[in-house]
PDB file of C-alpha atoms and ligand atoms in Angstrom:
ATOM      1  CA  MET A   1     -13.523   5.319  -2.268  1.00  0.00           C
ATOM      2  CA  LYS A   2     -11.407   2.642  -0.658  1.00  0.00           C
ATOM      3  CA  PRO A   3      -7.647   3.185  -0.887  1.00  0.00           C
ATOM      4  CA  ILE A   4      -5.170   0.620  -2.112  1.00  0.00           C
ATOM      5  CA  VAL A   5      -3.363  -0.515   1.048  1.00  0.00           C
ATOM      6  CA  ALA A   6       0.300  -1.465   0.792  1.00  0.00           C
ATOM      7  CA  PRO A   7       1.926  -2.674   4.026  1.00  0.00           C
ATOM      8  CA  SER A   8       5.655  -1.946   4.024  1.00  0.00           C
ATOM      9  CA  ILE A   9       7.640  -5.131   4.597  1.00  0.00           C
ATOM     10  CA  LEU A  10      10.530  -3.022   5.956  1.00  0.00           C
ATOM     11  CA  ALA A  11       8.757  -3.020   9.327  1.00  0.00           C
ATOM     12  CA  ALA A  12       8.186  -6.793   9.330  1.00  0.00           C
ATOM     13  CA  ASP A  13      10.163  -9.396  11.274  1.00  0.00           C
ATOM     14  CA  PHE A  14      12.895 -10.305   8.780  1.00  0.00           C
ATOM     15  CA  ALA A  15      13.603 -13.555  10.600  1.00  0.00           C
ATOM     16  CA  ASN A  16      10.045 -14.651   9.814  1.00  0.00           C
ATOM     17  CA  LEU A  17       9.500 -13.195   6.363  1.00  0.00           C
ATOM     18  CA  GLU A  18       7.494 -16.136   5.091  1.00  0.00           C
ATOM     19  CA  SER A  19       4.874 -15.833   7.825  1.00  0.00           C
ATOM     20  CA  GLU A  20       4.810 -12.030   7.533  1.00  0.00           C
ATOM     21  CA  VAL A  21       4.158 -12.294   3.780  1.00  0.00           C
ATOM     22  CA  LYS A  22       1.467 -14.900   4.413  1.00  0.00           C
ATOM     23  CA  MET A  23      -0.168 -12.592   6.954  1.00  0.00           C
ATOM     24  CA  ILE A  24      -0.345  -9.921   4.204  1.00  0.00           C
ATOM     25  CA  ASN A  25      -1.693 -12.523   1.744  1.00  0.00           C
ATOM     26  CA  ASP A  26      -4.507 -13.328   4.172  1.00  0.00           C
ATOM     27  CA  SER A  27      -5.294  -9.679   4.924  1.00  0.00           C
ATOM     28  CA  ALA A  28      -7.262  -6.962   3.127  1.00  0.00           C
ATOM     29  CA  ALA A  29      -4.002  -5.505   1.756  1.00  0.00           C
ATOM     30  CA  ASP A  30      -3.709  -4.947  -1.985  1.00  0.00           C
ATOM     31  CA  TRP A  31       0.048  -4.653  -2.556  1.00  0.00           C
ATOM     32  CA  ILE A  32       3.246  -5.379  -0.626  1.00  0.00           C
ATOM     33  CA  HIS A  33       5.519  -2.325  -0.463  1.00  0.00           C
ATOM     34  CA  VAL A  34       9.222  -3.209  -0.615  1.00  0.00           C
ATOM     35  CA  ASP A  35      11.822  -0.556   0.297  1.00  0.00           C
ATOM     36  CA  ILE A  36      15.251  -0.814  -1.298  1.00  0.00           C
ATOM     37  CA  MET A  37      17.962   1.439   0.196  1.00  0.00           C
ATOM     38  CA  ASP A  38      21.543   1.790  -0.998  1.00  0.00           C
ATOM     39  CA  GLY A  39      23.259   3.699   1.817  1.00  0.00           C
ATOM     40  CA  VAL A  40      24.089   6.468  -0.706  1.00  0.00           C
ATOM     41  CA  PHE A  41      20.821   8.076  -1.772  1.00  0.00           C
ATOM     42  CA  VAL A  42      19.534   7.469   1.753  1.00  0.00           C
ATOM     43  CA  PRO A  43      21.585   6.984   4.935  1.00  0.00           C
ATOM     44  CA  ASN A  44      20.520   3.378   5.424  1.00  0.00           C
ATOM     45  CA  LEU A  45      20.699  -0.061   3.838  1.00  0.00           C
ATOM     46  CA  SER A  46      17.744  -2.402   3.689  1.00  0.00           C
ATOM     47  CA  MET A  47      17.468  -5.418   1.420  1.00  0.00           C
ATOM     48  CA  GLY A  48      18.443  -6.449  -2.084  1.00  0.00           C
ATOM     49  CA  ILE A  49      17.395  -8.656  -4.958  1.00  0.00           C
ATOM     50  CA  PRO A  50      17.630 -12.077  -3.224  1.00  0.00           C
ATOM     51  CA  VAL A  51      15.263 -10.902  -0.499  1.00  0.00           C
ATOM     52  CA  VAL A  52      12.775  -9.562  -3.042  1.00  0.00           C
ATOM     53  CA  LYS A  53      12.862 -12.965  -4.767  1.00  0.00           C
ATOM     54  CA  ALA A  54      12.248 -14.676  -1.431  1.00  0.00           C
ATOM     55  CA  ILE A  55       9.243 -12.417  -0.740  1.00  0.00           C
ATOM     56  CA  LYS A  56       7.900 -13.061  -4.239  1.00  0.00           C
ATOM     57  CA  LYS A  57       8.071 -16.806  -3.677  1.00  0.00           C
ATOM     58  CA  HIS A  58       5.339 -16.553  -1.026  1.00  0.00           C
ATOM     59  CA  ALA A  59       3.439 -13.413  -2.057  1.00  0.00           C
ATOM     60  CA  THR A  60       0.029 -13.646  -3.706  1.00  0.00           C
ATOM     61  CA  LYS A  61      -0.190  -9.848  -3.995  1.00  0.00           C
ATOM     62  CA  PRO A  62       1.750  -7.509  -6.290  1.00  0.00           C
ATOM     63  CA  LEU A  63       5.145  -6.265  -5.112  1.00  0.00           C
ATOM     64  CA  ASP A  64       5.407  -2.472  -5.108  1.00  0.00           C
ATOM     65  CA  VAL A  65       9.157  -1.837  -5.160  1.00  0.00           C
ATOM     66  CA  HIS A  66      10.394   1.568  -4.001  1.00  0.00           C
ATOM     67  CA  LEU A  67      13.987   2.132  -5.098  1.00  0.00           C
ATOM     68  CA  MET A  68      15.821   4.571  -2.833  1.00  0.00           C
ATOM     69  CA  ILE A  69      19.036   4.174  -4.797  1.00  0.00           C
ATOM     70  CA  VAL A  70      21.182   6.366  -7.028  1.00  0.00           C
ATOM     71  CA  ASN A  71      21.002   5.779 -10.780  1.00  0.00           C
ATOM     72  CA  PRO A  72      18.164   3.269 -10.419  1.00  0.00           C
ATOM     73  CA  GLU A  73      18.192   2.503 -14.167  1.00  0.00           C
ATOM     74  CA  ARG A  74      21.052   0.085 -13.399  1.00  0.00           C
ATOM     75  CA  TYR A  75      18.729  -2.196 -11.433  1.00  0.00           C
ATOM     76  CA  VAL A  76      15.179  -1.884 -12.763  1.00  0.00           C
ATOM     77  CA  GLU A  77      15.507  -4.989 -14.912  1.00  0.00           C
ATOM     78  CA  ALA A  78      16.838  -7.042 -12.000  1.00  0.00           C
ATOM     79  CA  PHE A  79      13.943  -5.971  -9.767  1.00  0.00           C
ATOM     80  CA  HIS A  80      11.461  -6.741 -12.531  1.00  0.00           C
ATOM     81  CA  ASP A  81      12.992 -10.210 -12.858  1.00  0.00           C
ATOM     82  CA  ALA A  82      12.805 -10.612  -9.074  1.00  0.00           C
ATOM     83  CA  GLY A  83       9.029 -10.144  -9.269  1.00  0.00           C
ATOM     84  CA  ALA A  84       8.156  -6.437  -9.027  1.00  0.00           C
ATOM     85  CA  SER A  85       4.781  -5.351 -10.428  1.00  0.00           C
ATOM     86  CA  VAL A  86       5.385  -1.669  -9.698  1.00  0.00           C
ATOM     87  CA  ILE A  87       8.787   0.038  -9.616  1.00  0.00           C
ATOM     88  CA  SER A  88       9.205   3.589  -8.349  1.00  0.00           C
ATOM     89  CA  VAL A  89      12.409   5.549  -8.799  1.00  0.00           C
ATOM     90  CA  HIS A  90      13.293   8.844  -7.125  1.00  0.00           C
ATOM     91  CA  ILE A  91      13.222  11.982  -9.236  1.00  0.00           C
ATOM     92  CA  GLU A  92      16.189  13.248  -7.177  1.00  0.00           C
ATOM     93  CA  ALA A  93      18.268  10.164  -8.070  1.00  0.00           C
ATOM     94  CA  SER A  94      17.453   9.832 -11.764  1.00  0.00           C
ATOM     95  CA  PRO A  95      19.385  11.990 -14.230  1.00  0.00           C
ATOM     96  CA  HIS A  96      17.402  10.541 -17.168  1.00  0.00           C
ATOM     97  CA  LEU A  97      14.040  10.021 -15.529  1.00  0.00           C
ATOM     98  CA  HIS A  98      12.012   9.860 -18.739  1.00  0.00           C
ATOM     99  CA  ARG A  99      14.243   7.143 -20.181  1.00  0.00           C
ATOM    100  CA  THR A 100      14.083   5.144 -16.938  1.00  0.00           C
ATOM    101  CA  ILE A 101      10.269   5.359 -16.926  1.00  0.00           C
ATOM    102  CA  GLN A 102      10.178   4.074 -20.515  1.00  0.00           C
ATOM    103  CA  GLN A 103      12.534   1.269 -19.505  1.00  0.00           C
ATOM    104  CA  ILE A 104      10.184   0.180 -16.686  1.00  0.00           C
ATOM    105  CA  ARG A 105       7.042   0.409 -18.809  1.00  0.00           C
ATOM    106  CA  ALA A 106       8.635  -1.539 -21.655  1.00  0.00           C
ATOM    107  CA  MET A 107       8.849  -4.491 -19.255  1.00  0.00           C
ATOM    108  CA  GLY A 108       5.049  -4.394 -18.903  1.00  0.00           C
ATOM    109  CA  ILE A 109       4.883  -3.220 -15.293  1.00  0.00           C
ATOM    110  CA  LYS A 110       3.794   0.015 -13.607  1.00  0.00           C
ATOM    111  CA  ALA A 111       6.280   2.880 -13.417  1.00  0.00           C
ATOM    112  CA  GLY A 112       6.287   5.276 -10.488  1.00  0.00           C
ATOM    113  CA  VAL A 113       8.191   8.416  -9.579  1.00  0.00           C
ATOM    114  CA  ALA A 114       8.990   9.016  -5.918  1.00  0.00           C
ATOM    115  CA  ILE A 115       9.482  12.545  -4.587  1.00  0.00           C
ATOM    116  CA  ASN A 116      11.116  13.652  -1.356  1.00  0.00           C
ATOM    117  CA  PRO A 117       9.304  15.998   1.049  1.00  0.00           C
ATOM    118  CA  HIS A 118      11.214  19.034  -0.275  1.00  0.00           C
ATOM    119  CA  THR A 119      10.536  18.295  -3.941  1.00  0.00           C
ATOM    120  CA  GLY A 120       7.695  20.364  -5.380  1.00  0.00           C
ATOM    121  CA  VAL A 121       4.937  18.606  -7.292  1.00  0.00           C
ATOM    122  CA  ASP A 122       5.453  21.152 -10.109  1.00  0.00           C
ATOM    123  CA  GLN A 123       8.587  19.173 -10.998  1.00  0.00           C
ATOM    124  CA  LEU A 124       6.297  16.361 -12.166  1.00  0.00           C
ATOM    125  CA  GLU A 125       4.503  18.499 -14.740  1.00  0.00           C
ATOM    126  CA  ASP A 126       6.463  17.150 -17.729  1.00  0.00           C
ATOM    127  CA  ILE A 127       6.428  13.500 -16.683  1.00  0.00           C
ATOM    128  CA  ILE A 128       2.967  13.100 -15.142  1.00  0.00           C
ATOM    129  CA  GLY A 129       1.422  11.924 -18.421  1.00  0.00           C
ATOM    130  CA  ASP A 130       3.941   9.103 -18.724  1.00  0.00           C
ATOM    131  CA  ILE A 131       3.728   7.511 -15.296  1.00  0.00           C
ATOM    132  CA  ASP A 132       1.383   5.178 -13.423  1.00  0.00           C
ATOM    133  CA  LEU A 133       2.158   6.285  -9.886  1.00  0.00           C
ATOM    134  CA  VAL A 134       3.624   9.096  -7.817  1.00  0.00           C
ATOM    135  CA  CYS A 135       5.131   7.898  -4.547  1.00  0.00           C
ATOM    136  CA  MET A 136       4.912  11.002  -2.410  1.00  0.00           C
ATOM    137  CA  MET A 137       7.214  10.762   0.581  1.00  0.00           C
ATOM    138  CA  SER A 138       5.549  12.025   3.736  1.00  0.00           C
ATOM    139  CA  VAL A 139       8.764  11.465   5.730  1.00  0.00           C
ATOM    140  CA  ASN A 140      12.388  11.783   4.660  1.00  0.00           C
ATOM    141  CA  PRO A 141      13.228   8.441   3.061  1.00  0.00           C
ATOM    142  CA  GLY A 142      15.604   6.056   4.770  1.00  0.00           C
ATOM    143  CA  PHE A 143      13.810   4.842   7.873  1.00  0.00           C
ATOM    144  CA  GLY A 144      10.476   3.461   8.970  1.00  0.00           C
ATOM    145  CA  GLY A 145       8.634   4.727  12.023  1.00  0.00           C
ATOM    146  CA  GLN A 146       9.083   8.468  11.461  1.00  0.00           C
ATOM    147  CA  LYS A 147       6.572  11.228  12.070  1.00  0.00           C
ATOM    148  CA  PHE A 148       4.237  12.198   9.222  1.00  0.00           C
ATOM    149  CA  ILE A 149       5.025  15.609   7.669  1.00  0.00           C
ATOM    150  CA  GLU A 150       1.839  17.716   7.698  1.00  0.00           C
ATOM    151  CA  ASN A 151       2.743  19.697   4.562  1.00  0.00           C
ATOM    152  CA  THR A 152       1.932  16.515   2.615  1.00  0.00           C
ATOM    153  CA  TYR A 153      -1.811  17.293   2.539  1.00  0.00           C
ATOM    154  CA  LYS A 154      -1.220  20.451   0.478  1.00  0.00           C
ATOM    155  CA  LYS A 155       1.072  18.564  -1.869  1.00  0.00           C
ATOM    156  CA  VAL A 156      -1.515  15.840  -2.426  1.00  0.00           C
ATOM    157  CA  GLU A 157      -4.136  18.449  -3.302  1.00  0.00           C
ATOM    158  CA  ARG A 158      -1.786  20.192  -5.735  1.00  0.00           C
ATOM    159  CA  LEU A 159      -0.801  16.917  -7.355  1.00  0.00           C
ATOM    160  CA  LYS A 160      -4.407  15.789  -7.612  1.00  0.00           C
ATOM    161  CA  SER A 161      -5.358  18.967  -9.446  1.00  0.00           C
ATOM    162  CA  MET A 162      -2.391  18.539 -11.819  1.00  0.00           C
ATOM    163  CA  ILE A 163      -3.551  14.980 -12.526  1.00  0.00           C
ATOM    164  CA  MET A 164      -7.130  16.106 -13.192  1.00  0.00           C
ATOM    165  CA  ARG A 165      -5.994  19.028 -15.369  1.00  0.00           C
ATOM    166  CA  THR A 166      -3.643  16.945 -17.499  1.00  0.00           C
ATOM    167  CA  GLY A 167      -5.806  13.827 -17.736  1.00  0.00           C
ATOM    168  CA  SER A 168      -2.981  11.726 -16.305  1.00  0.00           C
ATOM    169  CA  LYS A 169      -3.849   8.245 -15.046  1.00  0.00           C
ATOM    170  CA  ALA A 170      -1.219   8.381 -12.288  1.00  0.00           C
ATOM    171  CA  GLN A 171      -2.197   7.154  -8.835  1.00  0.00           C
ATOM    172  CA  ILE A 172      -1.023   9.024  -5.746  1.00  0.00           C
ATOM    173  CA  GLU A 173       0.750   6.906  -3.132  1.00  0.00           C
ATOM    174  CA  ILE A 174       1.605   8.251   0.313  1.00  0.00           C
ATOM    175  CA  ASP A 175       4.669   6.778   1.967  1.00  0.00           C
ATOM    176  CA  GLY A 176       5.746   7.427   5.549  1.00  0.00           C
ATOM    177  CA  GLY A 177       4.055   7.866   8.902  1.00  0.00           C
ATOM    178  CA  VAL A 178       0.631   6.806   7.659  1.00  0.00           C
ATOM    179  CA  ASN A 179      -1.811   5.827  10.417  1.00  0.00           C
ATOM    180  CA  LEU A 180      -5.514   5.951  11.206  1.00  0.00           C
ATOM    181  CA  GLN A 181      -5.207   9.590  12.291  1.00  0.00           C
ATOM    182  CA  ASN A 182      -4.134  10.862   8.861  1.00  0.00           C
ATOM    183  CA  ALA A 183      -5.357   8.175   6.422  1.00  0.00           C
ATOM    184  CA  LYS A 184      -8.869   9.523   5.909  1.00  0.00           C
ATOM    185  CA  SER A 185      -7.705  13.104   5.309  1.00  0.00           C
ATOM    186  CA  LEU A 186      -5.092  11.836   2.847  1.00  0.00           C
ATOM    187  CA  VAL A 187      -7.713   9.930   0.868  1.00  0.00           C
ATOM    188  CA  ASN A 188     -10.024  12.955   0.963  1.00  0.00           C
ATOM    189  CA  ALA A 189      -7.169  15.092  -0.392  1.00  0.00           C
ATOM    190  CA  GLY A 190      -6.706  12.695  -3.315  1.00  0.00           C
ATOM    191  CA  ALA A 191      -4.485   9.816  -2.195  1.00  0.00           C
ATOM    192  CA  ASP A 192      -5.117   6.467  -3.921  1.00  0.00           C
ATOM    193  CA  VAL A 193      -2.522   4.255  -2.235  1.00  0.00           C
ATOM    194  CA  LEU A 194      -1.522   4.180   1.440  1.00  0.00           C
ATOM    195  CA  VAL A 195       1.795   2.628   2.471  1.00  0.00           C
ATOM    196  CA  ALA A 196       2.040   1.711   6.143  1.00  0.00           C
ATOM    197  CA  GLY A 197       4.966   0.073   7.894  1.00  0.00           C
ATOM    198  CA  ASN A 198       5.256   0.563  11.619  1.00  0.00           C
ATOM    199  CA  PHE A 199       1.596   1.304  12.133  1.00  0.00           C
ATOM    200  CA  VAL A 200       0.754  -2.161  10.791  1.00  0.00           C
ATOM    201  CA  PHE A 201       3.612  -4.277  12.104  1.00  0.00           C
ATOM    202  CA  SER A 202       3.905  -2.760  15.587  1.00  0.00           C
ATOM    203  CA  SER A 203       0.264  -3.609  16.196  1.00  0.00           C
ATOM    204  CA  SER A 204      -0.727  -6.740  18.094  1.00  0.00           C
ATOM    205  CA  ASN A 205      -3.247  -7.369  15.302  1.00  0.00           C
ATOM    206  CA  PRO A 206      -1.707  -6.311  11.963  1.00  0.00           C
ATOM    207  CA  LYS A 207      -4.534  -7.824   9.900  1.00  0.00           C
ATOM    208  CA  GLU A 208      -7.112  -5.786  11.776  1.00  0.00           C
ATOM    209  CA  VAL A 209      -5.074  -2.585  11.248  1.00  0.00           C
ATOM    210  CA  ILE A 210      -4.836  -3.346   7.511  1.00  0.00           C
ATOM    211  CA  ALA A 211      -8.619  -3.873   7.411  1.00  0.00           C
ATOM    212  CA  GLN A 212      -9.155  -0.538   9.183  1.00  0.00           C
ATOM    213  CA  LEU A 213      -6.924   1.289   6.684  1.00  0.00           C
ATOM    214  CA  LYS A 214      -8.853  -0.313   3.840  1.00  0.00           C
ATOM    215  CA  ASP A 215     -12.256   0.512   5.279  1.00  0.00           C
ATOM    216  CA  LEU A 216     -11.749   4.043   6.567  1.00  0.00           C
ATOM    217  CA  LYS A 217     -14.525   5.400   8.749  1.00  0.00           C
TER     218      LYS A 217
HETATM  219  C1  LIG B   1      10.826   5.116   4.241  1.00  0.00           C
HETATM  220  C2  LIG B   1      10.130   4.059   3.437  1.00  0.00           C
HETATM  221  C3  LIG B   1       8.756   3.730   3.863  1.00  0.00           C
HETATM  222  C4  LIG B   1       8.647   3.131   5.233  1.00  0.00           C
HETATM  223  C5  LIG B   1       7.315   3.523   5.788  1.00  0.00           C
HETATM  224  O1  LIG B   1      12.047   5.412   3.658  1.00  0.00           O
HETATM  225  O2  LIG B   1      10.059   4.461   2.070  1.00  0.00           O
HETATM  226  O3  LIG B   1       8.101   2.888   2.914  1.00  0.00           O
HETATM  227  O4  LIG B   1       8.738   1.718   5.224  1.00  0.00           O
HETATM  228  O5  LIG B   1       7.281   3.131   7.100  1.00  0.00           O
HETATM  229  P1  LIG B   1       6.377   3.830   8.198  1.00  0.00           P
HETATM  230  O6  LIG B   1       4.949   3.571   7.783  1.00  0.00           O
HETATM  231  O7  LIG B   1       6.781   3.137   9.441  1.00  0.00           O
HETATM  232  O8  LIG B   1       6.707   5.288   8.159  1.00  0.00           O
HETATM  233 ZN1  LIG B   2       8.760   3.215   0.670  1.00  0.00          ZN
END
């Protein structure tokens, strides 16, 4: 099965966002992954609502917004209004996760839960039936270009079996350090969505890399 491929705009050239978004439009990518960092939940700042609106203006593909911010319920409506089709919030940053998920779904878009590398998939047991996506971090969130954490494979398998057992419709998204070395094994383990930042944008032919991630050999 072909994965959903979501290039991460964090690794793009921010001075040429329009052409970077158009490159994704013209590629085999399915979604555009947008990383929002608050300098509190993660030790870095990235972009905010005006930039998401600017991306949306040119994007022909759904925006998959990954909120790495504390108390994300404060901003889900603003990111929906800015054009998000998927919003993921971190389990570690959401004191009332179930309520926040309901809030996102009530706006008619997909709701995801992101988990850090140290967070066990068992913590999703009581929310898995209510969500559309699990964004499984395969690096510690905050920066692009980090090394893939190998323990992720086991987590994907465990999550996949939870999804099968419970009849959940949630898709599994892998975020961080994805490349052509690990993509196939991740999909075989149960991943549905592959996020890739540096691997795509540091290439001399990003469209070709996106096509290769989509059509794994
Ligand atoms: C990390 C972000 C990722 C990042 C992935 O905090 O959530 O989405 O952009 O970038 P690469 O593929 O370079 O690890
Ligand atoms: Zn991300």
